[in-house]
mmCIF file of C-alpha atoms in Angstrom:
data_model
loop_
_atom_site.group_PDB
_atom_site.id
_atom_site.type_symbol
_atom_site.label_atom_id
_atom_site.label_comp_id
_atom_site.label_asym_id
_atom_site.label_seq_id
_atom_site.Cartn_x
_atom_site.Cartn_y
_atom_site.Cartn_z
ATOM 1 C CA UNK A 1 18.134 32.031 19.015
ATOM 2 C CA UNK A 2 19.569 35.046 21.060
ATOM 3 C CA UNK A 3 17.859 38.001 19.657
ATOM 4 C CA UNK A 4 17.906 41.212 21.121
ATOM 5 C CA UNK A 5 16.350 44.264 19.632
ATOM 6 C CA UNK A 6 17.805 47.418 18.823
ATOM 7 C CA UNK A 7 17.481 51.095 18.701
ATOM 8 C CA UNK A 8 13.930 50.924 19.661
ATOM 9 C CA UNK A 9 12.990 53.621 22.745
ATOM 10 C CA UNK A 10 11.130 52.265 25.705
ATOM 11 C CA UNK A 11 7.587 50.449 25.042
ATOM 12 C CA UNK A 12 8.315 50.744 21.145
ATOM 13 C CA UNK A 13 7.198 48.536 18.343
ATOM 14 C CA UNK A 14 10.168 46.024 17.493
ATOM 15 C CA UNK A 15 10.745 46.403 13.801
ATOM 16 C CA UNK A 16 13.941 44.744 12.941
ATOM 17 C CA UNK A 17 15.664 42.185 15.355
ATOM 18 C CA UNK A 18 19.675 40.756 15.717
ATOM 19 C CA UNK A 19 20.256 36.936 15.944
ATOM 20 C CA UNK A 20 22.467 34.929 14.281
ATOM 21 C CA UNK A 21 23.616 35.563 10.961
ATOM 22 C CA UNK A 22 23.833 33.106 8.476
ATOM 23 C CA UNK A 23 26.369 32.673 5.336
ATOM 24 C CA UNK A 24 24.583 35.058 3.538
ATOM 25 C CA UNK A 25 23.057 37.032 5.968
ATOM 26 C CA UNK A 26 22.956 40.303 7.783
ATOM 27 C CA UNK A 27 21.969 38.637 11.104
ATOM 28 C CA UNK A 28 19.114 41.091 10.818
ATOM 29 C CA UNK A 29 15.743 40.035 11.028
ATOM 30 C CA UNK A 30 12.321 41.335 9.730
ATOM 31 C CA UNK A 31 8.695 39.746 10.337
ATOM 32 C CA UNK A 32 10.729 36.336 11.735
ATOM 33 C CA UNK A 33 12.599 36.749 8.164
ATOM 34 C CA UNK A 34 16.876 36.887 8.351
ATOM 35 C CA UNK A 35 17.872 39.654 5.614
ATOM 36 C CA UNK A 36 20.415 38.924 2.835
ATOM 37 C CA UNK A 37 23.285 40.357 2.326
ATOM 38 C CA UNK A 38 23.179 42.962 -0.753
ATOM 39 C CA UNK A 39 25.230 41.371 -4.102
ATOM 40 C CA UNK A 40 28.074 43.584 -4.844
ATOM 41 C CA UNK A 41 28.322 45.674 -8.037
ATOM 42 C CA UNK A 42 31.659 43.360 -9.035
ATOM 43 C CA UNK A 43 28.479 40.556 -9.733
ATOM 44 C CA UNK A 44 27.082 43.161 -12.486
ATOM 45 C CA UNK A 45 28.485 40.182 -14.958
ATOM 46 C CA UNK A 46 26.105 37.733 -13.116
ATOM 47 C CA UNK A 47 23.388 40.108 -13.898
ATOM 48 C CA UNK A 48 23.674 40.127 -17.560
ATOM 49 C CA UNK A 49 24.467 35.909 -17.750
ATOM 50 C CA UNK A 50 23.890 34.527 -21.038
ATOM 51 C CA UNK A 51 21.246 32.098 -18.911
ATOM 52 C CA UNK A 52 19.070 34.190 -17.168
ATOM 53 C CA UNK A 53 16.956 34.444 -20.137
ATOM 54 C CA UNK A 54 15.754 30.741 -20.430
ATOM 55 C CA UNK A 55 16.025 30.465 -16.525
ATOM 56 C CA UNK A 56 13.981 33.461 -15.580
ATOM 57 C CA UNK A 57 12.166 34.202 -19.193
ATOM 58 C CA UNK A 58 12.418 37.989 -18.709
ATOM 59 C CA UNK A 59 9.677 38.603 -21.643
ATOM 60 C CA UNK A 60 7.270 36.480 -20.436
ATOM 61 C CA UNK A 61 7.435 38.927 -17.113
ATOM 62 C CA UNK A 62 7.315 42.257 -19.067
ATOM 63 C CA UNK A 63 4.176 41.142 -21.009
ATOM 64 C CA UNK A 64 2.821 40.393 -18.027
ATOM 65 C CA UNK A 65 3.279 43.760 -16.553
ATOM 66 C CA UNK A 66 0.772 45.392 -19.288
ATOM 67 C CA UNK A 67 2.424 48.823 -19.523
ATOM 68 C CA UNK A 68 0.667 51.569 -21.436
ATOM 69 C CA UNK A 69 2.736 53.812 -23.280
ATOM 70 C CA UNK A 70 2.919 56.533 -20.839
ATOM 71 C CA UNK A 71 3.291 54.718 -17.935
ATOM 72 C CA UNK A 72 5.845 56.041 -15.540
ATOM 73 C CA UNK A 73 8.171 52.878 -14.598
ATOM 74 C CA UNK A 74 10.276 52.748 -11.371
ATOM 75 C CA UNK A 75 13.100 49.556 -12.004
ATOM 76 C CA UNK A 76 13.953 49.374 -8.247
ATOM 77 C CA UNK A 77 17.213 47.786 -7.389
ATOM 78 C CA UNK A 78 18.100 48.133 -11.463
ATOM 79 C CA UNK A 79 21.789 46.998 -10.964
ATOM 80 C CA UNK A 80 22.569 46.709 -14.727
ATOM 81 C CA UNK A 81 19.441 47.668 -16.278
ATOM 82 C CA UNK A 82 18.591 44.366 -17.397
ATOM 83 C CA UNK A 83 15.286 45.027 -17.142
ATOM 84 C CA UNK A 84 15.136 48.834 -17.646
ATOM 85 C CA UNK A 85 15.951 48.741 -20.812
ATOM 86 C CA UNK A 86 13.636 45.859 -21.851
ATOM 87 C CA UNK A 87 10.611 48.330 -20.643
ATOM 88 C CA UNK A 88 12.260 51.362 -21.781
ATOM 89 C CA UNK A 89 11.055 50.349 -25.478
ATOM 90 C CA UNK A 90 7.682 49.877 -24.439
ATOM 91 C CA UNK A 91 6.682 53.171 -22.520
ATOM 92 C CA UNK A 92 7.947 55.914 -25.586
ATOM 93 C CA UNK A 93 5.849 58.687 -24.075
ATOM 94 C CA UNK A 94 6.458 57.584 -20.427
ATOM 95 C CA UNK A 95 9.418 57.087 -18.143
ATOM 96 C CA UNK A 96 11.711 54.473 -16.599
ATOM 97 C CA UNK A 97 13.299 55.566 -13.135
ATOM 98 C CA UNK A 98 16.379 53.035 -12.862
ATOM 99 C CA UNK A 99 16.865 52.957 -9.029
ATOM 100 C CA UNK A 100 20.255 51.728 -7.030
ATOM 101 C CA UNK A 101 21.698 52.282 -4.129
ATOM 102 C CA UNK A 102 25.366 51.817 -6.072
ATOM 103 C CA UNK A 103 26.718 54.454 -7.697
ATOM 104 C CA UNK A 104 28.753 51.679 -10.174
ATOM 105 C CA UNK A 105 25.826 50.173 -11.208
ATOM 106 C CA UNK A 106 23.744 53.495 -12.148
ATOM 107 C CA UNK A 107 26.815 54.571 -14.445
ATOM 108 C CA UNK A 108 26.715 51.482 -16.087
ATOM 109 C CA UNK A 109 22.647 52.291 -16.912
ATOM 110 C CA UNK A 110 23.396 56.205 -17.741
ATOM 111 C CA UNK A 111 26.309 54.872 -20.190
ATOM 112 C CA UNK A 112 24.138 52.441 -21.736
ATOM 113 C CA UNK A 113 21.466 55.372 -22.272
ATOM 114 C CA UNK A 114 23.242 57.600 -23.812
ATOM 115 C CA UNK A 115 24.902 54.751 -25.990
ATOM 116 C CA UNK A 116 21.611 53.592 -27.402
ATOM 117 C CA UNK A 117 19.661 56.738 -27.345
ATOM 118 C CA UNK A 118 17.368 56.109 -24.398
ATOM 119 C CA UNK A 119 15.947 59.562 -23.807
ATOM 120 C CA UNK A 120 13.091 57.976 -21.285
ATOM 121 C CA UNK A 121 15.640 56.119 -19.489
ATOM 122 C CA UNK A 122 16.697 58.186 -15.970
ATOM 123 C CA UNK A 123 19.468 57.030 -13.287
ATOM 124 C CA UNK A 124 18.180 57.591 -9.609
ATOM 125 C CA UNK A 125 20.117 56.863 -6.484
ATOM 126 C CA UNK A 126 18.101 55.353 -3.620
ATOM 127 C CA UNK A 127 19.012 55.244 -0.293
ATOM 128 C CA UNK A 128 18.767 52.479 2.266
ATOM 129 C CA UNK A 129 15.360 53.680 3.135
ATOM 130 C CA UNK A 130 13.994 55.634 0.738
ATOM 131 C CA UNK A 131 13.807 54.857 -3.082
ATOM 132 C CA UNK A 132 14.843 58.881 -3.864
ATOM 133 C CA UNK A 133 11.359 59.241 -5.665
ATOM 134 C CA UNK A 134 8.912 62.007 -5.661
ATOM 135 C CA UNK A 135 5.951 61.318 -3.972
ATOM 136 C CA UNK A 136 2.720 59.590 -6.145
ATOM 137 C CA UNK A 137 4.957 59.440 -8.926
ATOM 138 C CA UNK A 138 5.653 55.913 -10.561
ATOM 139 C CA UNK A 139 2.181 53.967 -11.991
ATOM 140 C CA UNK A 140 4.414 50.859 -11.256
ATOM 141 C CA UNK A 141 7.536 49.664 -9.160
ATOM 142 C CA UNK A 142 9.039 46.365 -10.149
ATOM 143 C CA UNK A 143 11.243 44.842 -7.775
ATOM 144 C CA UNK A 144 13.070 41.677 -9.291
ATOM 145 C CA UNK A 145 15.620 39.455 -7.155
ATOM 146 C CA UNK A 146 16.560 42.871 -4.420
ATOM 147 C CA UNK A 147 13.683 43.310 -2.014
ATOM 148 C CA UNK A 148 14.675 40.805 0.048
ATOM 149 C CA UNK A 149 18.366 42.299 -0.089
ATOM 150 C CA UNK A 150 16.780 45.503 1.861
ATOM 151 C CA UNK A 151 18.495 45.950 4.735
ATOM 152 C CA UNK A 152 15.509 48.555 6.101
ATOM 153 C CA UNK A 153 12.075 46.728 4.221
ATOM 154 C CA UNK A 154 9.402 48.423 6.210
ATOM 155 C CA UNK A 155 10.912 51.916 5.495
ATOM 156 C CA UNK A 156 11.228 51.200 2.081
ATOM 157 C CA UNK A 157 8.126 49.785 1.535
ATOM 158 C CA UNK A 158 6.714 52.561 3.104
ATOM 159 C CA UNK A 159 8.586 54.542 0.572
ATOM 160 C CA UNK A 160 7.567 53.125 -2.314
ATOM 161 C CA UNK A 161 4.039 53.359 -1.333
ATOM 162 C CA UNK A 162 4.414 57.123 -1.200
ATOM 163 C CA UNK A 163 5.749 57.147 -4.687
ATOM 164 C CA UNK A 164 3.151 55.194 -6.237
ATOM 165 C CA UNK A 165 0.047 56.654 -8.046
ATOM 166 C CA UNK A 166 -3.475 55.751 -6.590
ATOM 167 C CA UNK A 167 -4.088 52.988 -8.534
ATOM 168 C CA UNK A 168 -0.632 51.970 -8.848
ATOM 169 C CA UNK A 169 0.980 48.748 -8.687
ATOM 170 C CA UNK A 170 3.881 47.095 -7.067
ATOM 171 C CA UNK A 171 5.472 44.090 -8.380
ATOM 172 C CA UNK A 172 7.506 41.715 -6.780
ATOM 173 C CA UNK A 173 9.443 38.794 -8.064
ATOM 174 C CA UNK A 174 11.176 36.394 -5.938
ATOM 175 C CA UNK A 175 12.873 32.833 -6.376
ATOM 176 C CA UNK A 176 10.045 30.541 -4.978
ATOM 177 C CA UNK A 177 11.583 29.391 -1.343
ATOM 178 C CA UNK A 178 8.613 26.747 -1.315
ATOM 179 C CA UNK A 179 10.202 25.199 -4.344
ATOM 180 C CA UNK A 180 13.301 23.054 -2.704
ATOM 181 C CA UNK A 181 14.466 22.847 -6.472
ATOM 182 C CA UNK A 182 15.019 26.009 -6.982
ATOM 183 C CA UNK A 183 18.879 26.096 -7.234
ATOM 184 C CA UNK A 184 19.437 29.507 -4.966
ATOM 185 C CA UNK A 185 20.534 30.470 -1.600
ATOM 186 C CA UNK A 186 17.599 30.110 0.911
ATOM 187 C CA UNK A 187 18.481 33.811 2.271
ATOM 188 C CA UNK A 188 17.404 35.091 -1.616
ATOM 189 C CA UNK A 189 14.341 33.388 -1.684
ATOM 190 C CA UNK A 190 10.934 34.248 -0.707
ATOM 191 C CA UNK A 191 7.703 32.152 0.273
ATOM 192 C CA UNK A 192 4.491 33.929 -1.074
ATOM 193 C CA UNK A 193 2.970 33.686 2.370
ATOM 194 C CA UNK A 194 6.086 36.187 3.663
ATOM 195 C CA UNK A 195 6.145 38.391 0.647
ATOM 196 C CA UNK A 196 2.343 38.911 1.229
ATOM 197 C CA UNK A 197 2.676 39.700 4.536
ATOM 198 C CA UNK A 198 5.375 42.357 4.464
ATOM 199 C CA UNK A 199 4.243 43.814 1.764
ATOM 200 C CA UNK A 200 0.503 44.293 2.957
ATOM 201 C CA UNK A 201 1.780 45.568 5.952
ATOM 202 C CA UNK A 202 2.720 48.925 4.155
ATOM 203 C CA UNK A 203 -0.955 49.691 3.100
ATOM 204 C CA UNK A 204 -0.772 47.751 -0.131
ATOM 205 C CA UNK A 205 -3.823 45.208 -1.527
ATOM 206 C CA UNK A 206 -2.293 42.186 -2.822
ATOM 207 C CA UNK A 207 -4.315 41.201 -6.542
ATOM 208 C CA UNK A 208 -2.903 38.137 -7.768
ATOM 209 C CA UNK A 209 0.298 35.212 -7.866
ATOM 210 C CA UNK A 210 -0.039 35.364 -11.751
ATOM 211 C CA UNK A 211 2.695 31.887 -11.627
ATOM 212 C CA UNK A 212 3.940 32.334 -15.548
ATOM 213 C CA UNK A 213 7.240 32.359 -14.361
ATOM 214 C CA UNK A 214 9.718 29.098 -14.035
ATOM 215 C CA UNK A 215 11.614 29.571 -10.793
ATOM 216 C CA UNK A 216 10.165 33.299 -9.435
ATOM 217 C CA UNK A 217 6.631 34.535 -7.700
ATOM 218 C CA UNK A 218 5.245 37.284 -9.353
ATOM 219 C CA UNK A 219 3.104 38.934 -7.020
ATOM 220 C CA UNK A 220 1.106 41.931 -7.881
ATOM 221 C CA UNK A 221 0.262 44.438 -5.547
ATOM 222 C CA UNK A 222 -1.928 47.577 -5.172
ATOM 223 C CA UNK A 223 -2.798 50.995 -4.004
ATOM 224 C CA UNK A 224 -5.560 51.525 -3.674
ATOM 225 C CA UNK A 225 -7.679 54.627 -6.029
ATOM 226 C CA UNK A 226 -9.488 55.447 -2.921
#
């Protein structure tokens, strides 16, 4: 396929590789896996569609997270705090860390929050390889529909371990790439099998596929309390 690999001194491990990019992809590739192009803040509408309800069944997901009041919450890749402010409710004496890498989209969350009164609601800008996040702070990280969008996965991966608690979980939902009827890009779409192995690559146990959800994995991940 013509890859060549890139900023990598002498005798180095190969992270990321270039090869051909695809309609929606960066033509950068990690673990044999292209990476997608990220979804501009002009799709914020998108985001909020009166359909993603019945086609993703965003309260089926949240129950399934079983958040204690004073969890601490990181919503990574928030774009319009569609989810944020679905947990928000449920953690009164906790926190919700809405992380983005866009500026628009985190002004969008910060007006909503001090529109409806969300005190426990806070706006953090991430960068392309780090999440911004204090280190062993979150008791959970959700990723929904952006970790494949990262252009630099291991780094933040390894970030997001950092921030999370012993104990804590990561979970990641992705469109279901084994699923050929799954109407979405095959770039932003994940097998379980990849997810897995990225994502236990950066020191975290992998617990359980819980499969409520129509179209998405929802893969729950752990670090471990030792």
């Amino acid at each position: 396929m013509g890859f060549s690999s890139r900023g990598m001194a002498p005798q180095a491990t190969v992270v990321y590789e270039e090869g051909p990019a695809s309609a929606d992809g960066t033509g950068r590739y990690f673990m044999g896996r292209e990476i997608a192009r990220v979804m501009s803040h002009r799709g914020a509408a998108w985001l909020e569609r009166a359909d993603r309800e019945r086609e993703e069944q965003p309260d089926v997901l949240i129950e399934a997270l079983g958040l204690d009041r004073d969890d601490v919450v990181a919503d990574l890749g928030a774009g319009t705090g569609y989810f944020t402010f679905r947990i928000a409710p449920l953690v009164p004496d906790g926190r919700v860390y809405a992380v983005d890498i866009q500026p628009e989209m985190l002004r969008i969350i910060e007006d909503r929050a001090l529109e409806e009164g969300f005190g426990n609601v806070a706006p953090v800008l991430g960068f392309e390889t780090s999440t911004g996040l204090r280190p062993r702070s979150t008791d959970l990280t959700l990723l929904v529909d952006a970790y494949h969008e990262f252009s630099h996965p291991r780094e933040m991966l390894a970030s997001i371990f950092e921030a999370t608690r012993r104990g804590g979980r990561l979970v990641l939902v992705e469109y279901r790439a084994e699923d050929p009827d799954v109407p979405i890009r095959r770039l932003h779409k994940m097998t379980e099998a990849q997810a897995r192995r990225e994502v236990e690559a950066a020191g975290f146990r992998f617990v359980e596929n819980l499969n409520l959800l129509p179209q998405q994995h929802l893969l729950v991940f752990e670090r471990s309390a030792e």
